[in-house]
XYZ file of C-alpha atoms in Angstrom:
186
model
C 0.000 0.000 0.000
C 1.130 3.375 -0.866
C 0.732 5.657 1.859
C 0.422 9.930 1.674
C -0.912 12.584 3.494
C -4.307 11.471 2.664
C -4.085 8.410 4.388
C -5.983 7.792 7.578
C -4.836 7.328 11.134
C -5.912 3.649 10.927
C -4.307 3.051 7.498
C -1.067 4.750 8.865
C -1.079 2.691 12.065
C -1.864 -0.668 10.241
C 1.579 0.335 8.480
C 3.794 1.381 11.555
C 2.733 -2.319 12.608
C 4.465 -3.980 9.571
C 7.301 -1.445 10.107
C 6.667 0.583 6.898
C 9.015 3.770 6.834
C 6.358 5.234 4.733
C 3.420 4.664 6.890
C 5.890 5.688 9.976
C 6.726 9.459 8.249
C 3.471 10.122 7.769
C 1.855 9.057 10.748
C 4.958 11.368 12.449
C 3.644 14.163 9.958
C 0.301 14.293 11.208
C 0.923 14.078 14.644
C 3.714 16.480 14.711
C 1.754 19.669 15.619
C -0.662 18.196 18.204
C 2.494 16.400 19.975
C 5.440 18.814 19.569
C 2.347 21.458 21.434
C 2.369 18.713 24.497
C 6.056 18.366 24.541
C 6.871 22.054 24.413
C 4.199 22.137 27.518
C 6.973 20.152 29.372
C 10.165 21.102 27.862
C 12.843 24.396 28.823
C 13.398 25.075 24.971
C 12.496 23.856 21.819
C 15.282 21.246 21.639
C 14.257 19.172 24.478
C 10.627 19.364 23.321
C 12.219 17.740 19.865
C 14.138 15.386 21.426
C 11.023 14.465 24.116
C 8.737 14.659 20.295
C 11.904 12.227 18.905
C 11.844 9.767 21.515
C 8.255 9.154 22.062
C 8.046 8.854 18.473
C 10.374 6.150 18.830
C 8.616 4.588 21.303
C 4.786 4.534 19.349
C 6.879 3.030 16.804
C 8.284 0.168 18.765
C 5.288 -0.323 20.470
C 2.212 0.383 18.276
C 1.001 -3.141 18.063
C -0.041 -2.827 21.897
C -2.410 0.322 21.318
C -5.533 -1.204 21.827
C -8.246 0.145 18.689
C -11.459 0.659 20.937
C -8.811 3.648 23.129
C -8.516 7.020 21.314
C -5.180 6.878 19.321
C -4.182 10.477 19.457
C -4.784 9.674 23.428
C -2.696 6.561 24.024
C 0.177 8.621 21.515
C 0.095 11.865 24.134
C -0.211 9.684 27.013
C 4.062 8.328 25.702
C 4.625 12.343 25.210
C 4.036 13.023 28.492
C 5.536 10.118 30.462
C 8.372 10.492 28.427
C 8.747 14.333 29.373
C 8.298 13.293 32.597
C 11.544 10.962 32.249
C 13.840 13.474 31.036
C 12.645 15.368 33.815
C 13.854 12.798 36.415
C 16.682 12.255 34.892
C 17.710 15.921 35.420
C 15.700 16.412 38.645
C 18.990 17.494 40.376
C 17.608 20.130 42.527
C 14.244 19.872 42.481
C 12.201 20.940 45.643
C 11.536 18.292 47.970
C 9.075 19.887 50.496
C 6.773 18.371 52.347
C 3.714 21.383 52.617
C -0.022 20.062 53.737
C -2.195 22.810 52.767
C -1.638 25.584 50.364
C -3.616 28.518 49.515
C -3.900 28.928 46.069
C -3.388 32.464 44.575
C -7.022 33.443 42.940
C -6.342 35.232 39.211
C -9.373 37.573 39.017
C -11.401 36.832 36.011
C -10.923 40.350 33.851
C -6.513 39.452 34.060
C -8.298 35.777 31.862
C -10.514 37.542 30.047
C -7.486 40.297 28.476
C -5.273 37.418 27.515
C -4.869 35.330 24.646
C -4.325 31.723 24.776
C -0.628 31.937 23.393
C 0.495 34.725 25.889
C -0.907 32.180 28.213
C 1.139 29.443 26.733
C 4.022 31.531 26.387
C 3.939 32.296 30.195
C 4.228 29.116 31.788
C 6.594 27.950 29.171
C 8.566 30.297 31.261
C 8.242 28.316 34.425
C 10.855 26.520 36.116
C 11.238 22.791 35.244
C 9.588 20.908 37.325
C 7.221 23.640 38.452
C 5.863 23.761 34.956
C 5.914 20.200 34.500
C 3.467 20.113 37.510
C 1.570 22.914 36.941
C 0.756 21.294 33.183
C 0.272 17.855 34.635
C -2.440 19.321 37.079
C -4.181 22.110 35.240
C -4.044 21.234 31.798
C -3.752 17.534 31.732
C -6.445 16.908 34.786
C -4.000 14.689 37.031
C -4.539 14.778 40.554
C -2.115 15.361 43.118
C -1.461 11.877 44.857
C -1.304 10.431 40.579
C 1.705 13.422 40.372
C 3.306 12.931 43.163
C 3.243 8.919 42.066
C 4.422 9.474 38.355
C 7.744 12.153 39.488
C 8.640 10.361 42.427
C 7.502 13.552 44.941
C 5.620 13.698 48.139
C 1.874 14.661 47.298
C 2.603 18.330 49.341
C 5.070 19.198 46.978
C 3.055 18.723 44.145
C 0.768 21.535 45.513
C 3.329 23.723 46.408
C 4.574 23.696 42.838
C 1.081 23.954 41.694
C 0.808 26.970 43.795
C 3.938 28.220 42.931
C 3.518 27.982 39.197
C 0.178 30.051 39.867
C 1.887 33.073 42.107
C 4.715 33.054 39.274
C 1.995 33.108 36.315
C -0.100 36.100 38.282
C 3.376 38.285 37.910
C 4.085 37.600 34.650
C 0.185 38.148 34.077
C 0.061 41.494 35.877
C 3.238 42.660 34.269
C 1.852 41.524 30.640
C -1.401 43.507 31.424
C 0.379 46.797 32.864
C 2.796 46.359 29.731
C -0.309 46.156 27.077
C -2.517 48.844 28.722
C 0.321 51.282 28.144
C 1.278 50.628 24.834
């Protein structure tokens, strides 16, 4: 079979399984946007969020036959860019916080600082987030993970996930407030 950018998900992924390059390239190319978005979520620069893209491309490809059809594709696929974001991360967890906090109170944004932003300055701002900070942060607010499944997946006590929950939101309401006070004046 002759695949092309036409083909469909479950024509490409029929061909990663008998370990067509074809089939592989273009499955890649239609993913790329949708997964290099996740990895950059994760990733200090756009070279780790490559190399995170590269490597869990590597590892759908090695390891497509055990999607199971009746599971979202696209899922299972962001599912191995996320865990495998989460491995680079610790692997270079070298001084990550390791606090133990119990209860945190959460910095409220009001809802005209949301309302004034657009969903890339958003973006752009916690890209700017520490490692592991933003790593939480994402896994929490955009992915829907809850603490205690954090705390499991990056090897951290459950309080420290908050903190750098709550952190990532006191460091996001600067940047906010300093975006808005920039944008009102020019």
């Amino acid at each position: 079979m002759k695949f092309n950018e036409q083909s469909t998900i479950e024509d490409l992924i029929a061909g990663c399984i008998r370990k067509d390059r074809l089939a592989q390239k273009y499955l890649y190319k239609n993913l790329y946007s949708t997964m290099y978005a996740v990895a950059m979520r994760y990733s200090k620069d756009e070279d780790m969020a490559t190399f995170i893209l590269n490597n869990s491309f590597l590892k759908v490809f090695t390891k497509i036959e055990s999607h199971k059809p009746e599971h979202s594709f696209h899922g299972w696929v962001k599912r191995i860019v996320v865990n495998t974001a989460l491995d680079e991360l610790r692997k270079h967890k070298k001084h990550s916080n390791q606090l133990q906090i119990e209860e945190i109170q959460e910095p409220a944004l009001s809802e005209n600082v949301l309302d004034k932003l657009k969903a890339e300055d958003l973006l752009k701002a916690i890209q700017t987030l520490p490692g592991i900070t933003k790593a939480v942060f994402n896994l929490y607010t955009i992915e829907g993970y809850k603490h205690h499944e954090i705390a499991k997946k990056i090897s951290i006590p459950e309080g420290t996930s908050k903190w750098h929950v709550s952190q990532g939101r006191k460091l996001l309401k600067k940047k906010l407030a300093n975006y808005l006070t920039e944008t009102k004046r020019g």
